[in-house]
CSV table of C-alpha atoms in Angstrom, one decimal:
chain,number,residue,atom,x,y,z
A,1025,MET,CA,49.4,-48.8,-147.2
A,1026,GLY,CA,50.4,-47.4,-143.8
A,1027,LYS,CA,53.8,-46.7,-142.5
A,1028,GLN,CA,56.2,-49.7,-142.3
A,1029,SER,CA,59.7,-50.2,-140.9
A,1030,GLY,CA,62.4,-49.8,-143.5
A,1031,LEU,CA,65.0,-51.8,-141.5
A,1032,GLY,CA,67.0,-54.0,-143.8
A,1033,ASP,CA,66.0,-52.1,-147.0
A,1034,ASN,CA,68.5,-50.6,-149.5
A,1035,LEU,CA,68.5,-47.4,-151.6
A,1036,TYR,CA,70.7,-47.1,-154.6
A,1037,ILE,CA,71.2,-44.0,-156.8
A,1038,SER,CA,73.3,-44.1,-160.0
A,1039,GLY,CA,75.5,-46.9,-158.8
A,1040,TYR,CA,76.0,-45.7,-155.2
A,1041,ASP,CA,74.6,-47.4,-152.1
A,1042,LEU,CA,73.1,-44.6,-150.0
A,1043,SER,CA,71.3,-46.8,-147.6
A,1044,GLY,CA,73.4,-46.0,-144.5
A,1045,ASP,CA,72.5,-42.3,-144.7
A,1046,ILE,CA,68.8,-42.6,-145.5
A,1047,GLY,CA,66.6,-42.2,-142.4
A,1048,SER,CA,63.3,-42.7,-144.0
A,1049,LEU,CA,61.3,-42.9,-147.2
A,1050,GLY,CA,58.2,-40.8,-147.9
A,1051,ASN,CA,56.1,-41.3,-151.0
A,1052,VAL,CA,57.2,-44.2,-153.2
A,1053,GLY,CA,54.5,-44.1,-155.8
A,1054,GLY,CA,53.3,-43.5,-159.3
A,1055,GLY,CA,50.9,-44.5,-162.0
A,1056,PRO,CA,48.8,-42.6,-164.5
A,1057,ALA,CA,47.5,-39.2,-163.5
A,1058,ALA,CA,43.7,-39.1,-163.3
A,1059,GLN,CA,42.0,-36.9,-165.8
A,1060,GLU,CA,38.4,-36.0,-165.4
A,1061,VAL,CA,36.2,-36.6,-168.5
A,1062,THR,CA,32.8,-36.1,-167.0
A,1063,GLY,CA,30.1,-35.5,-169.7
A,1064,ILE,CA,27.2,-33.3,-169.0
A,1065,ASP,CA,24.9,-36.3,-169.2
A,1066,LYS,CA,26.6,-38.0,-166.2
A,1067,SER,CA,25.5,-37.8,-162.6
A,1068,ALA,CA,29.0,-38.8,-161.2
A,1069,PRO,CA,32.6,-38.0,-162.1
A,1070,GLU,CA,34.3,-40.0,-164.9
A,1071,ARG,CA,38.1,-40.3,-165.0
A,1072,VAL,CA,40.7,-41.8,-167.3
A,1073,GLY,CA,44.4,-42.4,-166.9
A,1074,GLY,CA,46.7,-39.7,-168.2
A,1075,ILE,CA,50.5,-39.4,-168.3
A,1076,ARG,CA,52.3,-42.0,-166.3
A,1077,ASP,CA,54.2,-40.4,-163.4
A,1078,GLY,CA,56.2,-41.3,-160.3
A,1079,ARG,CA,58.1,-40.1,-157.4
A,1080,LEU,CA,60.6,-41.3,-154.7
A,1081,GLN,CA,60.9,-39.1,-151.6
A,1082,MET,CA,63.5,-39.6,-148.9
A,1083,THR,CA,65.1,-38.0,-145.9
A,1084,SER,CA,68.9,-38.2,-145.5
A,1085,PHE,CA,71.3,-37.5,-142.6
A,1086,PHE,CA,74.1,-35.0,-142.9
A,1087,ASN,CA,77.0,-37.3,-142.4
A,1088,PRO,CA,80.2,-35.6,-143.6
A,1089,GLY,CA,83.3,-37.8,-144.0
A,1090,THR,CA,81.4,-40.6,-145.7
A,1091,ASP,CA,81.2,-41.3,-149.4
A,1092,ARG,CA,77.5,-41.7,-149.3
A,1093,SER,CA,74.4,-39.4,-149.6
A,1094,HIS,CA,75.7,-35.9,-149.0
A,1095,VAL,CA,78.5,-36.2,-151.5
A,1096,ARG,CA,76.1,-37.6,-154.1
A,1097,LEU,CA,73.1,-35.5,-153.6
A,1098,LYS,CA,74.4,-32.0,-152.7
A,1099,ALA,CA,75.2,-31.1,-156.4
A,1100,LEU,CA,71.6,-31.3,-157.5
A,1101,PRO,CA,72.4,-32.8,-160.9
A,1102,THR,CA,70.5,-31.5,-163.9
A,1103,THR,CA,70.8,-34.8,-165.7
A,1104,ASP,CA,68.7,-37.9,-165.0
A,1105,VAL,CA,69.5,-40.2,-162.1
A,1106,ILE,CA,68.5,-43.9,-161.8
A,1107,ALA,CA,67.3,-44.8,-158.3
A,1108,ALA,CA,66.2,-48.2,-156.9
A,1109,TYR,CA,64.6,-49.0,-153.6
A,1110,PHE,CA,65.0,-52.6,-152.6
A,1111,ARG,CA,62.4,-53.7,-150.1
A,1112,GLY,CA,64.7,-56.0,-148.1
A,1113,THR,CA,67.6,-57.7,-149.7
A,1114,ALA,CA,66.2,-61.2,-150.4
A,1115,LEU,CA,66.5,-62.6,-153.9
A,1116,GLY,CA,63.2,-62.0,-155.7
A,1117,GLY,CA,62.1,-59.2,-153.2
A,1118,ALA,CA,60.1,-56.2,-154.3
A,1119,SER,CA,62.0,-53.2,-155.7
A,1120,ALA,CA,60.9,-49.8,-157.0
A,1121,ASN,CA,62.9,-48.2,-159.8
A,1122,ILE,CA,62.8,-44.8,-161.3
A,1123,VAL,CA,64.6,-42.6,-163.9
A,1124,ALA,CA,64.2,-39.2,-162.4
A,1125,LYS,CA,65.3,-35.6,-161.8
A,1126,GLN,CA,66.4,-34.8,-158.3
A,1127,ALA,CA,64.1,-31.8,-157.6
A,1128,ASN,CA,65.5,-30.5,-154.3
A,1129,TYR,CA,67.9,-30.9,-151.4
A,1130,ASP,CA,66.2,-29.0,-148.5
A,1131,GLY,CA,68.1,-28.9,-145.2
A,1132,THR,CA,66.4,-28.8,-141.8
A,1133,ARG,CA,68.3,-28.3,-138.5
A,1134,GLY,CA,66.4,-29.6,-135.4
A,1135,ASP,CA,66.5,-28.0,-132.0
A,1136,SER,CA,68.7,-30.9,-130.7
A,1137,GLY,CA,71.3,-30.2,-133.5
A,1138,GLU,CA,70.4,-32.9,-136.0
A,1139,PHE,CA,70.7,-31.9,-139.7
A,1140,THR,CA,68.6,-33.7,-142.3
A,1141,PHE,CA,67.8,-33.2,-145.9
A,1142,ALA,CA,64.5,-33.8,-147.8
A,1143,ILE,CA,64.9,-35.1,-151.3
A,1144,GLU,CA,62.3,-35.8,-154.0
A,1145,SER,CA,63.1,-37.6,-157.2
A,1146,GLN,CA,60.5,-36.9,-159.9
A,1147,ALA,CA,60.0,-39.4,-162.8
A,1148,ASN,CA,61.2,-38.4,-166.2
A,1149,GLY,CA,59.9,-40.6,-169.0
A,1150,TYR,CA,58.9,-43.9,-167.5
A,1151,GLY,CA,57.1,-43.3,-164.2
A,1152,LEU,CA,57.9,-45.5,-161.1
A,1153,GLU,CA,58.3,-49.2,-162.0
A,1154,TRP,CA,57.8,-51.9,-159.3
A,1155,GLY,CA,59.7,-55.1,-160.1
A,1156,ARG,CA,61.6,-57.9,-158.4
A,1157,SER,CA,65.3,-58.2,-157.5
A,1158,LEU,CA,67.5,-60.6,-159.4
A,1159,THR,CA,70.2,-60.1,-156.9
A,1160,ALA,CA,70.0,-60.4,-153.1
A,1161,GLY,CA,70.7,-56.7,-152.6
A,1162,LYS,CA,74.3,-56.2,-153.8
A,1163,ARG,CA,75.9,-59.2,-155.5
A,1164,THR,CA,79.7,-59.7,-155.8
A,1165,ASP,CA,81.0,-61.8,-158.7
A,1166,THR,CA,84.8,-62.6,-159.0
A,1167,THR,CA,84.4,-64.3,-162.4
A,1168,GLY,CA,81.6,-64.9,-164.9
A,1169,THR,CA,78.7,-66.4,-163.0
A,1170,ASN,CA,75.2,-67.8,-163.5
A,1171,GLY,CA,73.1,-66.2,-160.8
A,1172,ALA,CA,70.3,-67.9,-158.9
A,1173,SER,CA,66.9,-67.8,-160.6
A,1174,VAL,CA,63.6,-66.1,-159.6
A,1175,ASP,CA,60.2,-67.5,-160.3
A,1176,PHE,CA,58.1,-64.6,-161.7
A,1177,GLY,CA,55.0,-66.9,-161.8
A,1178,PRO,CA,52.5,-67.3,-164.7
A,1179,GLY,CA,51.9,-64.3,-166.8
A,1180,SER,CA,48.7,-62.4,-167.0
A,1181,PRO,CA,47.2,-63.6,-169.2
A,1182,PRO,CA,49.5,-66.7,-169.1
A,1183,ALA,CA,51.0,-68.2,-172.2
A,1184,PHE,CA,51.0,-71.9,-172.6
A,1185,ASN,CA,54.2,-72.2,-170.6
A,1186,GLY,CA,53.5,-69.7,-167.9
A,1187,SER,CA,55.3,-66.8,-169.7
A,1188,GLY,CA,54.4,-63.1,-169.8
A,1189,LEU,CA,53.5,-61.7,-173.2
A,1190,PHE,CA,54.4,-58.0,-172.9
A,1191,GLY,CA,58.2,-57.8,-172.5
A,1192,LEU,CA,60.2,-56.5,-169.6
A,1193,GLN,CA,62.3,-53.6,-168.3
A,1194,ALA,CA,65.4,-54.1,-166.2
A,1195,TYR,CA,67.7,-51.9,-164.1
A,1196,LEU,CA,71.4,-52.3,-163.2
A,1197,HIS,CA,73.6,-50.6,-160.6
A,1198,VAL,CA,77.3,-51.3,-160.6
A,1199,PHE,CA,78.9,-50.1,-157.3
A,1200,ALA,CA,82.5,-51.3,-157.7
A,1201,PHE,CA,84.5,-52.9,-160.4
A,1202,THR,CA,88.0,-54.3,-160.9
A,1203,GLY,CA,89.0,-55.6,-164.4
A,1204,THR,CA,88.5,-54.8,-168.0
A,1205,SER,CA,84.7,-55.0,-168.4
A,1206,VAL,CA,81.7,-56.9,-167.2
A,1207,THR,CA,78.5,-57.6,-169.1
A,1208,VAL,CA,75.4,-58.3,-167.1
A,1209,LYS,CA,72.6,-60.0,-169.0
A,1210,LEU,CA,69.3,-61.7,-168.3
A,1211,GLN,CA,68.5,-65.4,-169.1
A,1212,GLU,CA,65.1,-67.1,-169.1
A,1213,SER,CA,63.6,-70.6,-168.9
A,1214,SER,CA,60.1,-71.9,-168.7
A,1215,ASP,CA,60.9,-74.6,-166.1
A,1216,ASN,CA,64.0,-73.3,-164.3
A,1217,GLY,CA,66.3,-75.1,-166.7
A,1218,VAL,CA,64.9,-78.6,-166.0
A,1219,GLY,CA,63.9,-79.4,-169.5
A,1220,ASP,CA,64.0,-76.0,-171.1
A,1221,PRO,CA,67.7,-74.9,-171.2
A,1222,TRP,CA,68.5,-71.4,-170.1
A,1223,ALA,CA,68.7,-68.9,-173.0
A,1224,ASP,CA,69.6,-65.2,-173.3
A,1225,VAL,CA,66.6,-62.9,-173.2
A,1226,VAL,CA,66.4,-61.0,-176.5
A,1227,GLY,CA,67.3,-57.4,-175.7
A,1228,GLY,CA,68.1,-58.3,-172.1
A,1229,ALA,CA,71.8,-57.5,-172.0
A,1230,PHE,CA,73.1,-54.3,-170.4
A,1231,THR,CA,76.0,-52.3,-172.0
A,1232,ALA,CA,79.3,-53.6,-170.8
A,1233,ALA,CA,80.4,-51.8,-167.6
A,1234,THR,CA,83.9,-50.7,-166.8
A,1235,GLY,CA,83.2,-48.9,-163.5
A,1236,VAL,CA,80.5,-47.4,-161.4
A,1237,THR,CA,77.4,-47.0,-163.5
A,1238,SER,CA,73.6,-47.4,-163.7
A,1239,GLN,CA,71.4,-48.4,-166.7
A,1240,ARG,CA,67.9,-49.1,-167.7
A,1241,ILE,CA,67.0,-51.4,-170.6
A,1242,GLU,CA,63.7,-52.6,-172.1
A,1243,THR,CA,62.8,-55.4,-174.5
A,1244,ALA,CA,60.3,-55.3,-177.4
A,1245,ARG,CA,56.8,-54.5,-176.0
A,1246,GLY,CA,55.1,-57.7,-177.3
A,1247,GLN,CA,58.0,-60.0,-176.5
A,1248,THR,CA,57.3,-63.3,-174.6
A,1249,VAL,CA,59.3,-63.5,-171.4
A,1250,GLU,CA,59.5,-66.9,-169.7
A,1251,ARG,CA,58.6,-67.7,-166.1
A,1252,TYR,CA,62.1,-68.0,-164.6
A,1253,LEU,CA,64.8,-65.3,-164.9
A,1254,ARG,CA,68.3,-65.0,-163.7
A,1255,ALA,CA,71.2,-62.5,-164.0
A,1256,VAL,CA,74.4,-63.8,-165.6
A,1257,THR,CA,77.8,-62.1,-165.8
A,1258,THR,CA,80.5,-62.5,-168.5
A,1259,GLY,CA,83.7,-60.6,-169.1
A,1260,THR,CA,87.3,-60.1,-167.9
A,1261,PHE,CA,87.2,-59.0,-164.3
A,1262,THR,CA,88.3,-60.0,-160.7
A,1263,SER,CA,85.5,-58.2,-158.9
A,1264,ALA,CA,82.1,-56.8,-159.9
A,1265,VAL,CA,79.6,-55.5,-157.2
A,1266,PHE,CA,76.2,-54.9,-158.7
A,1267,ALA,CA,72.4,-55.1,-158.3
A,1268,VAL,CA,69.7,-56.0,-160.8
A,1269,SER,CA,65.9,-55.4,-160.7
A,1270,VAL,CA,63.5,-56.7,-163.4
A,1271,VAL,CA,59.9,-55.6,-164.2
A,1272,ARG,CA,58.0,-58.2,-166.2
A,1273,ASN,CA,54.9,-56.7,-167.6
A,1274,ASP,CA,51.5,-58.3,-166.9
A,1275,VAL,CA,49.8,-55.9,-169.4
A,1276,ALA,CA,50.8,-54.0,-172.5
A,1277,VAL,CA,52.8,-50.9,-171.7
A,1278,THR,CA,53.8,-47.9,-173.8
A,1279,PHE,CA,56.5,-45.4,-172.9
């Protein structure tokens, strides 16, 4: 895919919205590394998939005085970070998610005085996972709320009710919180609640949050996940600002 405008997109890292200081994204990609297994009896190369990998590259502005990218990225943390790139902020939009190490924070000063930093986050354990957003960018709940649903379509191969057969992974970023705790969980239905009542996804609840945080969860690998999904909040709170992305697997995956 060639270059595209990133206007209206969002970038979240470990519960912080850095979108306002990100000037561009570079390589947002991943997948299994190609390994050559060409036998001596072949006349062309043979390759198989190796270890799953991923990366998220970006360029940020030096913008002191804000509570955005420089404050969050300059420390070069040695622990994992969770990053999410929302391609637009429409409910159900594409989103790329990664558990990664921040590999660098390389500054460049241009002739006209601008100061930018190049950052690459390299996957650690799960590769880059493309999913869909269960929130329209950042969502603010002031009490327990049933969110709007997203139609993930028939699975591949589809079960009798349009479900996927290989489980899911989900990502949560909590940006701001006031209260005791909030639990964000996923619910599913085969027909958007018309005849099949909404029910909690088994293994689809995040750990209760009490402040800024980010999390990744996954269900059992062979678990059936129904066609429609939504994000639901419960708990004691007056404000929770958060974003959720879900990856429903079309094929069997192993981490």
